[in-house]
C-alpha angles and dihedrals in degrees: 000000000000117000122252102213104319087294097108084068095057093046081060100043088047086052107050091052090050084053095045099046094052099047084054086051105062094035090052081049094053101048095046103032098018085230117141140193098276085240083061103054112080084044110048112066089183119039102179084063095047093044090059092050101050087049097053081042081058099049094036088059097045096060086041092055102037100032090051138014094012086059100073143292098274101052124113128220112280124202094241083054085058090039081060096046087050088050092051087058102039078057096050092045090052086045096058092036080056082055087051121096099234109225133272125271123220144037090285089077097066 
């Protein structure tokens, strides 16, 4: 897709924060509330799990994105670039172990 004057770069960019923000958002509004995105509710079994790790996806994208493609054409991939990509999956991980029923305390499980 050309460019159109520079401008396709910022809509990204726009875009992106819009994305990550929101990600932390709700994940900053289902570890202290317990509240989650209503396309979230019948899945997720412990919100305060899946908060955190909305919330380290968030972080773990933003220094992806901003550490390393968003910074130009010509840069190369920083590790701070790939700490961000391990974040982002360390996130995800803790998102669908939120989704995940914990296991049972107590003799009556056996």
């Amino acid at each position: 897709m050309p460019e159109i004057g520079g401008l396709m770069h910022w809509y990204l960019v726009a875009f992106a924060v819009l994305a990550v923000t929101g990600l932390a958002g709700f994940g900053i509004a289902a570890i202290t509330t317990g509240w989650l995105p209503p396309w979230a509710r019948r899945r997720v079994l412990r919100s305060k799990v899946w908060g955190y790790g909305s919330v380290l996806s968030a972080a773990g994208m933003s220094l992806f994105m901003f550490l390393g493609p968003f910074r130009g054409p010509d840069a190369d991939m920083t590790p701070y670039a790939m700490t961000g990509l391990a974040m982002f999956l360390a996130g995800t991980v803790l998102q669908v172990a939120g989704q995940r029923p914990g296991r049972p305390a107590g003799p009556a499980s056996r």
